[in-house]
Amino acid sequence: MLPRKIADSTVRRLAIYLRFLEEFQRQGQATVASDALAQRAGTTSAQVRKDLSFFGSFGTRGLGYDVVPLADRLREILGLGHRHRVAIIGAGRLAAALVDYTGFSARGFEIVAVVDRDPARIGAVLAGLTIEDVADLEHVVRRGEVEIAILVTPAGPAQALVDRLVAVGITAILNFAPVQLQVPEGVDVKNVNLAVELETLSYALSARAAT
Amino acid sequence: MLPRKIADSTVRRLAIYLRFLEEFQRQGQATVASDALAQRAGTTSAQVRKDLSFFGSFGTRGLGYDVVPLADRLREILGLGHRHRVAIIGAGRLAAALVDYTGFSARGFEIVAVVDRDPARIGAVLAGLTIEDVADLEHVVRRGEVEIAILVTPAGPAQALVDRLVAVGITAILNFAPVQLQVPEGVDVKNVNLAVELETLSYALSARAAT
DNA sequence: CCTCGCTCGTGAAACCTTTCACAAATGCTC
DNA sequence: GAGCATTTGTGAAAGGTTTCACGAGCGAGG
Ligand SMILES: NC(=O)c1ccc[n+]([C@@H]2O[C@H](COP(=O)([O-])OP(=O)(O)OC[C@H]3O[C@@H](n4cnc5c(N)ncnc54)[C@H](O)[C@@H]3O)[C@@H](O)[C@H]2O)c1
Ligand SMILES: NC(=O)c1ccc[n+]([C@@H]2O[C@H](COP(=O)([O-])OP(=O)(O)OC[C@H]3O[C@@H](n4cnc5c(N)ncnc54)[C@H](O)[C@@H]3O)[C@@H](O)[C@H]2O)c1
């Protein structure tokens, strides 16, 4: 059903198209042209059509795409057909922001557990979730049928925690710690490294200054 | 001094190399081979050498790179020679995590101001900074000699805020709001879209399941 | 001071992604 | 139901990034 190998850049754009399709749907638009999607997503119409063409052809020539069926299909492609269960590792400041955020649940990601190592935090309640002991990580993951882990601990313990997560069968990890995690084949890690983002902005600033 | 056009992917890797060079320096290593850097950064030695070669040649054949001079050069390339002054727009939950984080200051990014629209928050103190009124945005940016803005408001007001930031001369923006911002030539926006990250993980999960 | 082993620097090749351009197909109008 | 305006789907071209492979240069050690 899914083609062999889809570029990460394509998948990201599909997620962005989906967001705009949902907006069109709320506005009651029945169809949308590749060009309209492209403008909002900051790309080109050819790019939109190419991205979609990897998965089949669901447009109508002369008209565009039917908003609702295309959104459904994108949700299916992205694996958003069912809600995903997420655990947060490390109950610090970032965790507090993530747990409180309603946008994830709205998009099908349910935070079902938060763990920490600090005895002072274990037992506290964060947005309705009791913080549990990281010692029970394996149990928490299994009980919650967790599919995705968000790692928001300091860099030090990150690799060891990932090893444990992989060992209990987690294959999708969103990592905020500024380290390069080693994982076996078949496990996916996405890194969010805010310091690197700021440093690329710094580069852009000084590249412009040099001109 | 800086070459024509450097790929974003290269700049990101340079930032990552720098992190490991600093680690090597703390460990007292004097030189490092491209292969050692590559392994830690999760890339190849050829990639490391190519990335560095865009900016000159600072290695010693047979030996590798001198850790300290290379780190200095990377800092220079990335524009980290001076500290950058950062303003945070929107004093919400993410802002709280960012302001509290000591890692940014350690890497040369100084948060000098936080603004919000909510009268209930204006005047409150967040990690030593008094939250100011977004109505005074222009004044705050000028007074603080702000170079970089971090946008952590809801999506709704984001574009209008960016327009104001651009108008007071900001050319580097880190955006967390899930919108595609329109900016003129010469302004750089980096987007951090956590929902998209989770959705690409969801795609990876279902692509694997389909195999 | 010569040789050897090592690792850099770099064109060329391979690979991947985006853009182009146009035939094909559709809906709408008359 | 023919003609027209429109927009898709897609090979081919262009453009960009990564990998390859090897000559060049350096330090060490005898
Ligand atoms: N806060 C930010 O703005 C920010 C920005 C960039 C990067 N980061 C990175 O994100 C990560 C989290 O940041 P934060 O600000 O939330 O940090 P934090 O210090 O507020 O929270 C980290 C939490 O992890 C817990 N922890 C430590 N070791 C653990 C272990 N072995 N198992 C389970 N929990 C453990 C700590 O008890 C703490 O509660 C860090 O790696 C940081 O470098 C944060
Ligand atoms: N918290 C998360 O984990 C998370 C995850 C993904 C994306 N985001 C995005 O990041 C952004 C911030 O998230 P958050 O959780 O901190 O939100 P939040 O609601 O906690 O904070 C937003 C703040 O912006 C302020 N604000 C609103 N309009 C403003 C204006 N015109 N000028 C200045 N300030 C204004 C609000 O008063 C509030 O204090 C949102 O766009 C959100 O979608 C957040």
Coordinates of C-alpha atoms (C1' of nucleotides) and ligand atoms in Angstrom, one line a residue:
Chain A
M1 CA 0.0 0.0 0.0
L2 CA 2.7 2.4 0.9
P3 CA 5.5 3.0 -1.6
R4 CA 9.0 2.0 -0.9
K5 CA 10.8 5.1 0.3
I6 CA 9.3 8.5 0.9
A7 CA 11.6 11.4 1.7
D8 CA 11.3 12.9 5.1
S9 CA 10.8 16.3 3.5
T10 CA 7.7 15.0 1.7
V11 CA 6.2 13.5 4.9
R12 CA 6.6 16.8 6.7
R13 CA 4.9 18.6 3.9
L14 CA 2.0 16.2 3.9
A15 CA 1.5 16.9 7.6
I16 CA 1.4 20.6 6.7
Y17 CA -1.0 20.1 3.9
L18 CA -3.3 18.3 6.2
R19 CA -3.4 21.2 8.6
F20 CA -4.5 23.5 5.8
L21 CA -7.0 21.0 4.4
E22 CA -8.6 20.9 7.9
E23 CA -8.8 24.7 7.8
F24 CA -10.4 24.6 4.4
Q25 CA -12.8 22.1 5.7
R26 CA -13.8 24.3 8.6
Q27 CA -14.4 27.1 6.1
G28 CA -16.7 24.8 4.2
Q29 CA -14.6 24.6 1.0
A30 CA -15.3 21.5 -1.0
T31 CA -12.3 21.4 -3.3
V32 CA -8.9 22.9 -3.3
A33 CA -6.3 23.3 -6.1
S34 CA -2.7 22.3 -5.7
D35 CA -1.8 26.0 -6.1
A36 CA -3.9 27.1 -3.2
L37 CA -2.4 24.5 -0.9
A38 CA 1.1 25.4 -2.1
Q39 CA 0.7 29.1 -1.4
R40 CA -0.3 28.5 2.2
A41 CA 2.3 25.8 2.8
G42 CA 5.0 28.0 1.3
T43 CA 5.9 25.7 -1.6
T44 CA 4.9 25.3 -5.3
S45 CA 2.0 23.6 -6.9
A46 CA 4.2 21.1 -8.7
Q47 CA 5.7 20.1 -5.4
V48 CA 2.3 19.5 -3.9
R49 CA 1.2 17.4 -6.9
K50 CA 4.4 15.4 -6.8
D51 CA 4.2 14.8 -3.1
L52 CA 0.6 13.5 -3.5
S53 CA 1.4 11.5 -6.6
F54 CA 3.7 9.2 -4.6
F55 CA 0.6 7.7 -3.0
G56 CA -1.8 7.6 -5.9
S57 CA -3.8 10.2 -7.8
F58 CA -6.8 11.6 -6.0
G59 CA -7.3 14.9 -7.8
T60 CA -9.8 15.9 -10.4
R61 CA -8.3 17.5 -13.5
G62 CA -9.7 21.0 -14.0
L63 CA -11.0 21.1 -10.5
G64 CA -8.5 20.2 -7.9
Y65 CA -8.8 17.9 -4.8
D66 CA -11.8 17.2 -2.8
V67 CA -11.0 18.5 0.6
V68 CA -12.5 15.9 2.9
P69 CA -11.4 12.7 1.1
L70 CA -7.9 14.1 0.6
A71 CA -7.6 15.0 4.3
D72 CA -8.9 11.5 5.2
R73 CA -6.3 9.9 2.9
L74 CA -3.5 12.0 4.3
R75 CA -4.5 11.0 7.8
E76 CA -4.4 7.4 6.7
I77 CA -1.0 7.8 5.0
L78 CA 0.4 9.5 8.1
G79 CA -0.9 6.8 10.3
L80 CA -3.3 9.1 12.1
G81 CA -6.2 6.7 11.8
H82 CA -5.9 5.8 15.4
R83 CA -4.8 7.9 18.4
H84 CA -1.2 7.5 19.5
R85 CA -0.2 6.9 23.1
V86 CA 2.8 9.0 24.2
A87 CA 5.0 8.9 27.3
I88 CA 7.1 11.7 28.6
I89 CA 10.4 10.9 30.1
G90 CA 11.6 13.6 32.5
A91 CA 9.1 15.8 34.3
G92 CA 11.0 19.1 34.0
R93 CA 10.1 22.5 32.6
L94 CA 9.7 21.4 29.0
A95 CA 7.6 18.5 30.1
A96 CA 5.3 20.9 31.9
A97 CA 4.7 22.8 28.7
L98 CA 4.1 19.7 26.7
V99 CA 1.7 18.1 29.1
D100 CA -0.4 21.2 29.4
Y101 CA -0.6 21.7 25.6
T102 CA -4.0 20.7 24.3
G103 CA -2.9 20.8 20.7
F104 CA -1.4 17.3 20.8
S105 CA -4.5 15.6 22.0
A106 CA -6.4 17.6 19.3
R107 CA -4.2 16.0 16.7
G108 CA -4.4 12.5 18.0
F109 CA -1.5 12.3 20.4
E110 CA -2.5 11.3 23.9
I111 CA 0.0 11.8 26.7
V112 CA -0.6 8.8 29.0
A113 CA 2.3 8.9 31.4
V114 CA 5.1 11.1 32.7
V115 CA 8.1 9.6 34.6
D116 CA 11.0 11.2 36.5
R117 CA 13.9 10.2 38.6
D118 CA 13.6 12.9 41.2
P119 CA 11.8 11.6 44.4
A120 CA 10.6 15.2 45.0
R121 CA 8.6 15.1 41.8
I122 CA 7.4 11.5 41.8
G123 CA 3.8 11.5 43.0
A124 CA 3.1 15.1 42.0
V125 CA 0.3 15.7 39.5
L126 CA 0.9 17.4 36.2
A127 CA -2.2 18.3 34.2
G128 CA -4.0 15.3 35.6
L129 CA -1.2 12.8 35.3
T130 CA 0.7 11.5 38.3
I131 CA 4.4 11.6 37.8
E132 CA 5.8 8.1 38.2
D133 CA 9.2 6.6 39.0
V134 CA 11.5 6.2 36.1
A135 CA 12.5 2.9 37.7
D136 CA 9.1 1.6 36.6
L137 CA 9.6 2.8 33.1
E138 CA 9.2 -0.6 31.5
H139 CA 6.0 -1.2 33.5
V140 CA 4.6 2.2 32.6
V141 CA 5.3 1.8 28.9
R142 CA 3.7 -1.7 28.8
R143 CA 0.7 -0.7 30.9
G144 CA 0.0 2.4 28.8
E145 CA 0.6 0.6 25.5
V146 CA 2.9 3.5 24.7
E147 CA 4.1 3.9 21.1
I148 CA 5.9 7.1 21.2
A149 CA 8.3 8.5 23.8
I150 CA 9.3 12.1 24.3
L151 CA 12.6 12.4 25.9
V152 CA 13.0 15.6 27.9
T153 CA 15.7 14.7 30.5
P154 CA 19.2 16.2 30.6
A155 CA 21.7 14.8 28.0
G156 CA 23.5 12.6 30.5
P157 CA 21.0 9.9 31.1
A158 CA 19.4 10.1 27.6
Q159 CA 21.2 7.2 25.9
A160 CA 20.6 4.8 28.8
L161 CA 17.0 5.8 28.8
V162 CA 16.7 5.2 25.1
D163 CA 18.3 1.8 25.4
R164 CA 15.6 0.9 28.0
L165 CA 12.8 2.3 25.8
V166 CA 14.0 0.4 22.8
A167 CA 14.3 -2.8 24.9
V168 CA 10.5 -2.5 25.8
G169 CA 9.6 -2.1 22.2
I170 CA 9.4 1.6 21.6
T171 CA 10.3 2.4 18.0
A172 CA 9.5 6.2 17.8
I173 CA 11.3 8.8 20.0
L174 CA 11.2 12.5 20.0
N175 CA 14.4 13.7 21.6
F176 CA 15.0 17.2 23.1
A177 CA 18.3 16.4 24.8
P178 CA 21.3 17.8 22.9
V179 CA 22.9 14.4 22.2
Q180 CA 23.1 12.2 19.2
L181 CA 21.3 9.0 20.2
Q182 CA 22.4 5.6 19.0
V183 CA 19.5 3.3 18.1
P184 CA 19.2 0.1 16.3
E185 CA 17.8 -0.3 12.8
G186 CA 14.0 0.0 12.9
V187 CA 13.9 2.7 15.6
D188 CA 13.1 6.3 14.6
V189 CA 14.5 9.3 16.5
K190 CA 13.6 12.8 15.7
N191 CA 15.7 15.4 17.3
V192 CA 14.6 18.9 18.4
N193 CA 17.7 20.8 19.2
L194 CA 16.8 24.4 19.9
A195 CA 20.4 25.5 20.5
V196 CA 21.2 24.3 16.9
E197 CA 18.2 26.3 15.6
L198 CA 19.5 29.4 17.3
E199 CA 23.0 28.8 16.0
T200 CA 21.7 28.5 12.4
L201 CA 19.9 31.8 12.9
S202 CA 23.2 33.3 14.2
Y203 CA 24.9 32.0 11.1
A204 CA 22.3 33.7 8.9
L205 CA 22.7 36.9 10.8
S206 CA 26.5 37.0 10.3
A207 CA 26.3 35.7 6.7
R208 CA 24.1 38.7 6.0
A209 CA 26.3 41.1 7.9
A210 CA 29.3 39.9 5.8
T211 CA 27.6 40.8 2.5
Chain B
M1 CA 35.3 35.8 4.0
L2 CA 32.2 33.6 3.9
P3 CA 31.6 31.6 0.8
R4 CA 28.6 32.1 -1.4
K5 CA 25.9 29.7 -0.4
I6 CA 26.1 27.2 2.4
A7 CA 23.4 24.5 2.7
D8 CA 21.3 24.6 5.8
S9 CA 22.2 21.0 6.5
T10 CA 25.9 21.9 6.5
V11 CA 25.3 24.7 9.0
R12 CA 23.4 22.5 11.3
R13 CA 26.2 19.9 11.3
L14 CA 28.8 22.6 12.0
A15 CA 26.8 23.5 15.1
I16 CA 26.8 19.8 16.1
Y17 CA 30.5 19.4 15.4
L18 CA 31.2 22.4 17.6
R19 CA 29.4 20.8 20.5
F20 CA 31.6 17.7 20.3
L21 CA 34.7 19.8 19.8
E22 CA 33.9 21.5 23.1
E23 CA 33.5 18.1 24.7
F24 CA 36.9 17.0 23.4
Q25 CA 38.4 20.2 24.7
R26 CA 37.0 19.5 28.2
Q27 CA 38.5 16.1 28.0
G28 CA 41.9 17.6 27.1
Q29 CA 42.2 16.1 23.6
A30 CA 44.4 18.3 21.4
T31 CA 43.5 16.9 18.0
V32 CA 40.6 15.0 16.5
A33 CA 40.2 13.1 13.2
S34 CA 37.3 13.7 10.9
D35 CA 36.3 10.1 11.5
A36 CA 36.0 10.6 15.3
L37 CA 33.8 13.7 14.9
A38 CA 31.7 11.9 12.3
Q39 CA 31.0 9.0 14.5
R40 CA 29.7 11.2 17.3
A41 CA 27.7 13.4 15.0
G42 CA 26.2 10.5 13.3
T43 CA 27.6 11.1 9.9
T44 CA 30.6 10.2 7.8
S45 CA 34.2 11.4 7.8
A46 CA 33.9 12.5 4.1
Q47 CA 30.9 14.6 5.1
V48 CA 32.8 16.3 8.0
R49 CA 35.7 17.1 5.7
K50 CA 33.5 18.4 3.0
D51 CA 31.5 20.6 5.4
L52 CA 34.7 22.1 6.8
S53 CA 36.3 22.5 3.4
F54 CA 33.7 25.1 2.4
F55 CA 35.4 27.5 4.8
G56 CA 39.0 26.7 4.2
S57 CA 41.3 23.9 5.2
F58 CA 42.3 23.8 8.8
G59 CA 43.3 20.2 9.3
T60 CA 46.7 18.6 9.4
R61 CA 47.1 15.6 7.1
G62 CA 48.0 12.5 8.9
L63 CA 46.9 14.0 12.2
G64 CA 43.5 15.5 12.1
Y65 CA 42.2 18.9 13.4
D66 CA 43.5 20.9 16.3
V67 CA 40.5 20.9 18.6
V68 CA 40.8 24.4 20.0
P69 CA 41.5 26.4 16.8
L70 CA 38.8 24.5 15.0
A71 CA 36.3 25.2 17.7
D72 CA 37.2 28.9 17.5
R73 CA 36.9 28.9 13.8
L74 CA 33.5 27.3 13.9
R75 CA 32.3 29.8 16.5
E76 CA 33.5 32.5 14.2
I77 CA 31.7 30.9 11.1
L78 CA 28.5 30.5 13.1
G79 CA 28.6 34.1 14.2
L80 CA 29.0 33.1 17.9
G81 CA 31.9 35.6 18.4
H82 CA 29.5 37.8 20.3
R83 CA 26.6 37.1 22.5
H84 CA 23.2 37.4 20.8
R85 CA 20.3 39.2 22.4
V86 CA 17.0 37.4 22.3
A87 CA 13.4 38.5 23.0
I88 CA 10.6 36.1 23.7
I89 CA 7.2 37.0 22.3
G90 CA 4.4 35.4 24.4
A91 CA 4.8 34.6 28.1
G92 CA 3.1 31.2 28.1
R93 CA 4.2 27.8 29.1
L94 CA 6.8 27.3 26.4
A95 CA 8.2 30.7 27.3
A96 CA 8.5 29.7 30.9
A97 CA 10.6 26.7 29.9
L98 CA 12.8 28.7 27.6
V99 CA 13.5 31.5 30.0
D100 CA 14.4 29.1 32.7
Y101 CA 16.8 27.2 30.6
T102 CA 20.4 28.0 31.3
G103 CA 21.7 26.2 28.2
F104 CA 21.0 29.1 25.9
S105 CA 23.0 31.6 27.9
A106 CA 25.8 29.1 28.2
R107 CA 25.9 29.0 24.4
G108 CA 25.8 32.8 23.9
F109 CA 22.1 33.5 23.6
E110 CA 20.9 36.0 26.2
I111 CA 17.2 36.4 26.8
V112 CA 16.8 40.1 27.5
A113 CA 13.0 40.6 27.3
V114 CA 9.7 38.8 27.4
V115 CA 6.4 40.4 26.2
D116 CA 2.8 39.4 26.4
R117 CA -0.6 40.8 25.7
D118 CA -2.4 39.4 28.8
P119 CA -2.7 42.2 31.4
A120 CA -2.7 39.5 34.1
R121 CA 0.8 38.5 33.1
I122 CA 2.3 41.9 32.3
G123 CA 4.4 43.0 35.3
A124 CA 5.0 39.4 36.6
V125 CA 8.6 38.3 36.9
L126 CA 9.8 35.3 35.0
A127 CA 13.4 34.1 35.8
G128 CA 14.4 37.6 36.7
L129 CA 12.7 39.3 33.7
T130 CA 9.7 41.5 34.1
I131 CA 7.1 40.6 31.5
E132 CA 6.3 43.7 29.4
D133 CA 3.4 44.8 27.3
V134 CA 3.4 43.6 23.7
A135 CA 2.1 47.1 22.9
D136 CA 5.6 48.3 23.6
L137 CA 7.2 45.6 21.4
E138 CA 9.0 48.1 19.2
H139 CA 10.4 50.0 22.2
V140 CA 11.5 46.8 23.9
V141 CA 13.3 45.5 20.8
R142 CA 15.1 48.7 20.3
R143 CA 16.1 49.2 23.9
G144 CA 17.3 45.6 24.2
E145 CA 19.2 45.8 20.9
V146 CA 17.5 42.5 20.2
E147 CA 18.7 40.5 17.2
I148 CA 16.6 37.3 17.5
A149 CA 13.0 36.9 18.4
I150 CA 11.4 33.7 19.6
L151 CA 7.7 33.6 18.8
V152 CA 5.7 31.5 21.3
T153 CA 2.2 33.0 21.0
P154 CA -0.8 31.2 19.6
A155 CA -1.0 31.0 15.8
G156 CA -3.6 33.7 15.4
P157 CA -1.6 36.8 16.2
A158 CA 1.7 35.4 14.9
Q159 CA 1.8 36.9 11.4
A160 CA 0.9 40.4 12.7
L161 CA 3.6 40.1 15.4
V162 CA 6.2 39.1 12.8
D163 CA 5.3 42.0 10.6
R164 CA 5.9 44.3 13.6
L165 CA 9.2 42.6 14.4
V166 CA 10.4 42.8 10.8
A167 CA 9.4 46.5 10.8
V168 CA 11.7 47.2 13.8
G169 CA 14.6 45.5 12.0
I170 CA 14.5 41.9 13.4
T171 CA 15.9 39.5 10.7
A172 CA 16.0 36.2 12.7
I173 CA 13.0 34.5 14.1
L174 CA 12.5 31.2 15.8
N175 CA 8.8 30.3 15.4
F176 CA 6.9 27.8 17.5
A177 CA 3.4 28.7 16.3
P178 CA 2.0 26.2 13.8
V179 CA 1.7 28.7 10.9
Q180 CA 3.6 29.4 7.8
L181 CA 4.9 32.9 8.3
Q182 CA 5.3 35.3 5.4
V183 CA 8.5 37.4 5.6
P184 CA 10.3 39.6 3.1
E185 CA 13.6 38.7 1.6
G186 CA 16.5 39.0 4.0
V187 CA 14.6 37.8 7.0
D188 CA 15.2 34.3 8.3
V189 CA 12.5 32.2 10.0
K190 CA 13.1 28.7 11.5
N191 CA 10.0 26.8 12.4
V192 CA 9.8 24.3 15.3
N193 CA 6.6 22.4 14.7
L194 CA 6.3 19.7 17.3
A195 CA 3.0 18.4 15.9
V196 CA 4.7 17.8 12.6
E197 CA 7.5 16.0 14.3
L198 CA 5.0 13.7 16.0
E199 CA 3.2 13.1 12.8
T200 CA 6.4 12.1 11.0
L201 CA 7.0 9.6 13.8
S202 CA 3.4 8.4 13.3
Y203 CA 4.2 7.9 9.6
A204 CA 7.3 6.0 10.4
L205 CA 5.4 3.7 12.8
S206 CA 2.7 2.9 10.2
A207 CA 5.2 2.6 7.3
R208 CA 7.0 -0.1 9.4
A209 CA 3.7 -1.8 10.3
A210 CA 2.9 -2.0 6.6
T211 CA 6.1 -3.9 5.9
Chain C
dC1 C1' 66.8 12.8 6.0
dC2 C1' 64.2 9.1 4.1
dT3 C1' 60.3 6.1 4.4
dC4 C1' 56.0 4.8 6.1
dG5 C1' 51.4 5.2 7.7
dC6 C1' 47.9 8.1 8.4
dT7 C1' 44.3 11.5 7.3
dC8 C1' 43.2 15.6 4.9
dG9 C1' 41.2 18.1 0.8
dT10 C1' 38.8 17.6 -3.3
dG11 C1' 37.2 16.7 -8.0
dA12 C1' 34.1 13.3 -9.9
dA13 C1' 30.3 10.2 -9.5
dA14 C1' 26.2 8.8 -7.5
dC15 C1' 22.2 9.8 -5.5
dC16 C1' 18.2 12.5 -4.2
dT17 C1' 14.9 16.4 -4.5
dT18 C1' 12.7 20.0 -6.8
dT19 C1' 11.2 22.4 -10.9
dC20 C1' 9.6 22.4 -15.5
dA21 C1' 6.5 21.7 -19.1
dC22 C1' 2.9 19.6 -21.3
dA23 C1' -0.4 15.8 -22.6
dA24 C1' -4.5 14.2 -20.6
dA25 C1' -8.6 14.5 -18.3
dT26 C1' -12.5 16.8 -16.3
dG27 C1' -16.4 20.2 -15.5
dC28 C1' -19.0 23.9 -17.3
dT29 C1' -21.3 26.6 -20.6
dC30 C1' -23.8 27.1 -24.4
Chain D
dG1 C1' -22.6 17.2 -27.0
dA2 C1' -18.8 20.1 -28.7
dG3 C1' -15.6 23.5 -27.2
dC4 C1' -13.2 25.8 -23.7
dA5 C1' -10.9 26.8 -19.5
dT6 C1' -8.7 24.7 -16.0
dT7 C1' -5.8 21.8 -13.3
dT8 C1' -4.0 17.3 -12.6
dG9 C1' -0.3 13.7 -13.1
dT10 C1' 4.2 12.8 -14.6
dG11 C1' 8.4 12.0 -17.4
dA12 C1' 12.5 14.7 -18.1
dA13 C1' 15.6 18.3 -16.8
dA14 C1' 17.8 20.9 -13.5
dG15 C1' 19.7 21.7 -9.3
dG16 C1' 21.5 20.3 -4.9
dT17 C1' 23.7 17.1 -1.5
dT18 C1' 26.3 13.1 -0.2
dT19 C1' 29.5 9.6 -1.1
dC20 C1' 33.5 7.9 -3.3
dA21 C1' 38.2 7.4 -4.1
dC22 C1' 42.6 8.9 -4.4
dG23 C1' 46.6 12.3 -4.7
dA24 C1' 48.9 15.3 -1.5
dG25 C1' 51.0 16.4 2.5
dC26 C1' 52.4 15.8 7.3
dG27 C1' 54.6 13.7 11.5
dA28 C1' 56.9 10.0 13.4
dG29 C1' 60.5 6.9 13.8
dG30 C1' 64.3 4.8 12.6
Ligands
LIG1 N1 13.9 24.1 28.6 C1 14.3 24.5 27.5 O1 14.0 25.6 27.0 C2 15.3 23.7 26.7 C3 15.8 24.2 25.5 C4 16.7 23.4 24.7 C5 17.0 22.2 25.1 N2 16.4 21.7 26.2 C6 16.8 20.3 26.6 O2 15.6 19.6 27.0 C7 15.9 18.7 28.0 C8 14.9 19.0 29.2 O3 14.9 20.4 29.5 P1 14.2 20.9 30.7 O4 14.4 22.4 30.7 O5 12.8 20.4 30.8 O6 15.1 20.3 31.9 P2 14.7 20.2 33.5 O7 16.0 20.1 34.2 O8 13.7 21.2 33.8 O9 14.0 18.8 33.5 C9 14.7 17.6 33.4 C10 13.9 16.5 34.2 O10 14.5 15.3 33.9 C11 14.6 14.6 35.2 N3 15.6 13.5 35.1 C12 16.9 13.6 35.2 N4 17.5 12.4 35.0 C13 16.5 11.5 34.8 C14 16.4 10.1 34.6 N5 17.5 9.4 34.5 N6 15.2 9.6 34.3 C15 14.1 10.3 34.4 N7 14.1 11.6 34.6 C16 15.3 12.2 34.8 C17 14.9 15.6 36.2 O11 14.5 15.2 37.5 C18 14.1 16.8 35.7 O12 12.8 16.8 36.3 C19 17.3 18.9 28.4 O13 18.1 17.9 27.8 C20 17.6 20.3 27.8 O14 19.0 20.4 27.5 C21 15.6 22.4 27.0
LIG2 N1 3.3 24.1 24.8 C1 3.6 23.2 23.9 O1 4.0 22.1 24.3 C2 3.5 23.4 22.4 C3 3.7 22.4 21.6 C4 3.6 22.6 20.2 C5 3.3 23.9 19.7 N2 3.1 24.9 20.6 C6 2.9 26.2 20.1 O2 3.7 27.2 20.7 C7 3.0 28.4 20.9 C8 3.0 28.7 22.4 O3 2.6 27.6 23.2 P1 2.3 27.8 24.7 O4 1.9 26.4 25.2 O5 3.4 28.5 25.4 O6 1.0 28.7 24.7 P2 0.4 29.5 25.9 O7 -1.1 29.7 25.6 O8 0.8 28.9 27.2 O9 1.1 30.9 25.8 C9 0.8 31.8 24.8 C10 1.0 33.2 25.3 O10 1.0 34.1 24.3 C11 0.3 35.3 24.8 N3 -0.3 36.0 23.7 C12 -1.4 35.8 23.0 N4 -1.6 36.7 22.0 C13 -0.5 37.6 22.1 C14 -0.1 38.7 21.4 N5 -0.8 39.2 20.4 N6 1.0 39.3 21.7 C15 1.8 38.8 22.7 N7 1.4 37.7 23.4 C16 0.3 37.1 23.1 C17 -0.8 34.7 25.7 O11 -1.2 35.7 26.6 C18 0.0 33.6 26.4 O12 0.7 34.1 27.5 C19 1.6 28.1 20.4 O13 1.5 28.6 19.1 C20 1.5 26.6 20.4 O14 0.6 26.2 19.4 C21 3.2 24.7 22.0

